[in-house]
Amino acid sequence: MTTYSELPKKELLDLKAALDKEYAEHKAKGLSLNMARGKPAAAQLDLSMPMLDLVNAESACVSENGTDLRNYGILDGIPECKRLMASMLDDDPENVIVFGNSSLTIMYDSIMRFMVFGTQGYTPWSKLDTVKFLCPVPGYDRHFAITERFGIEMVNVPLLEDGPDMDVVEELVKDAAVKGIWCVPKYANPSGITYSDEVVRRLASMECAAEDFKIMWDNAYCVHHLNADTAEQDQLLDIGKACVEAGNPNRYYKFASTSKVTFPGAGVAAMAASPANIDEVRSHITIQMIGHDKLNQLRHALFLRDGEGIAEHMQKHAALIAPKFELVVKMLEEGLGDTGCASWTNPRGGYFISFDGLEGTAKRIVGLAKEAGVTMTGAGATYPYKRDPKDSNIRIAPTLPPLAELEQAMEVFICCVKLASVEKLLEV
Amino acid sequence: MTTYSELPKKELLDLKAALDKEYAEHKAKGLSLNMARGKPAAAQLDLSMPMLDLVNAESACVSENGTDLRNYGILDGIPECKRLMASMLDDDPENVIVFGNSSLTIMYDSIMRFMVFGTQGYTPWSKLDTVKFLCPVPGYDRHFAITERFGIEMVNVPLLEDGPDMDVVEELVKDAAVKGIWCVPKYANPSGITYSDEVVRRLASMECAAEDFKIMWDNAYCVHHLNADTAEQDQLLDIGKACVEAGNPNRYYKFASTSKVTFPGAGVAAMAASPANIDEVRSHITIQMIGHDKLNQLRHALFLRDGEGIAEHMQKHAALIAPKFELVVKMLEEGLGDTGCASWTNPRGGYFISFDGLEGTAKRIVGLAKEAGVTMTGAGATYPYKRDPKDSNIRIAPTLPPLAELEQAMEVFICCVKLASVEKLLEV
């Protein structure tokens, strides 16, 4: 088949008429399907139900260090859960603080502290005229929402196959107003790519004009492989070791959570950083709280045990969601492979497939899908200020709907992509 | 018996010799006892163990509104838990946001938002030259630590039998730099007093130069009566209604938690405020997180049910801790009643007994006790900047030690009070 852009106008018009008809048929079904949110499906949540029995009315509720976990105390996490989260964060337990159920909150509070108090003796960012943050795009909307809320100016950086475009990054960090970068370094949201060792080393070692430059290393999908075969799993270099080796030990903040391991509504989140940074964070949170939910930390430590326990558990997730990713990629390939109107990623882990349509079609595609009862992530959501300069990127989240619904939703989506593409080509 | 201050020097010296001997005997026992922290005893925590079975591997984990509580979603609390916390906060569920396990964190974050973002369109406090907060004393050290950390200047206000000295407060709030007041309005920490209706109404209606003046209403002990008989329980006027009636609906922020109802390490905390303030808080926390632990909210809603359920449960706590309060008060009365060297409160609820020694003896008493193996709350802790201008106040926390240990600890404490008092009188 010829790609759409090579079709003569007459054939485009015929195609449009056929697509209009198909679209109307989809609409007539009165669907209500959702591919918007990176939410686990109920079957995935069922995998962790046994955890709820591990701390019960008969439990001792005592930590291995003797603390009664029902009572006050332990600011930075119970030892067994610090060890567990250290395995996710690829760090030593003593460099880990375990928080509540949201890594997003840890990141928000970290940015807040940089703004209000500064870090390691440097000027609080709120006292500076301009503060900028680098945002590899497409990226995670909720990162961008945090920096936007604190009045930090966001600068787009292209995300390539192996991480942010480091030539661009190294140029931008010569500006002392550039104070940090958001990273989802493994199975990135939404593109699914993993940073190469070289990119990690360049991030760790690059010359930053701002001495308090921060790498916000949101390793949200660190254990979220889609393949059980380790040869088919991405490997990520540890940013911590890379920063230490480069002589910039205080540059990185690592984040992770069990939100997509156990329960998004009742997981545990944690950070790891240099001893100096961990001490600093501890000195702040000791004013903010007395200690997070230690019984939930115990539940997680008992259920997941260690890195191996996590890996076993994540294979069960993979068994449930890999078929959904395969279905989406197969349908995209079959439906759009020959049209020349779209490209997409085929990730080996994470929660998303990143889709790119023709320039200027993303909003229209999402709008058409919505009208036909299929909710997608809003076009532009993957860019700072919700502004996708090319209006081409759409984030596909395949995990939540059952396979049959996903298939229906993808049929609608593909029809919408074709229709919006033809409309766009007819404009010219 | 004659009060110590009336004793001739000779008799004081004899007394000191006897007390030195008694103190040495206490010291020789090698005790290790703790009356420092307002922590529930293990037997109190046992009361809530059945709660841990209410959400188990067989549970549906679905809210009454149909939400799967294991997954993402619900920013401001599940409906059944909002209703529960509304009963503690004496407010409507729609004015309530349920958070994680710490009301301290809600307060810290509230102050942070006033500083960074301002409230209801008023200038962020961080942009003002001076911000002051009123601190009724003696008060709660962790409140003072929050305002101190954010660089807010703290102004002491005497706490009387019926609440803060309102003549002083009404004078101070004529200063536009005075932006708020910390209040533990019921069974106050540490004095145990409850604000009178008149004080509540005066706080709600007073003319504040700062239009964004905030009453931080930490109702930590709202349901923590020591008596089952309601006639023997303190009643507190609702600050919310009082503020609305006075035409200052946005002046109050109410806080409460189940930390001393179920588990300090795994409870739920909540705030209530005007619809405009709740909307504002919601608009901030939607950037900071996706939702708090909803399974723990469900546990609490199922276990405590409603206001009546809470009251029944709190009677079980009272049965365990009222004898401890009675013992402390009885021993103080018998040991120090005639000395004229001390006064103390006899609260009808809460977690503390507030003790006042002779001026200039509190640090010495706490130091002596420590040396004899009895840890008290640090002298000065109940004052901003840890500075008790009279060095006389000590907070006694009787709940944690078993009765027998409490008796031992109080014997030591009383000996230390006598000894420090005699030393002080001999100085003159």
CSV table of C-alpha atoms in Angstrom, one decimal, chain B residues 24 103 288:
chain,number,residue,atom,x,y,z
B,24,ALA,CA,21.4,8.7,96.2
B,103,SER,CA,-1.8,15.7,61.5
B,288,GLN,CA,1.6,17.0,45.6
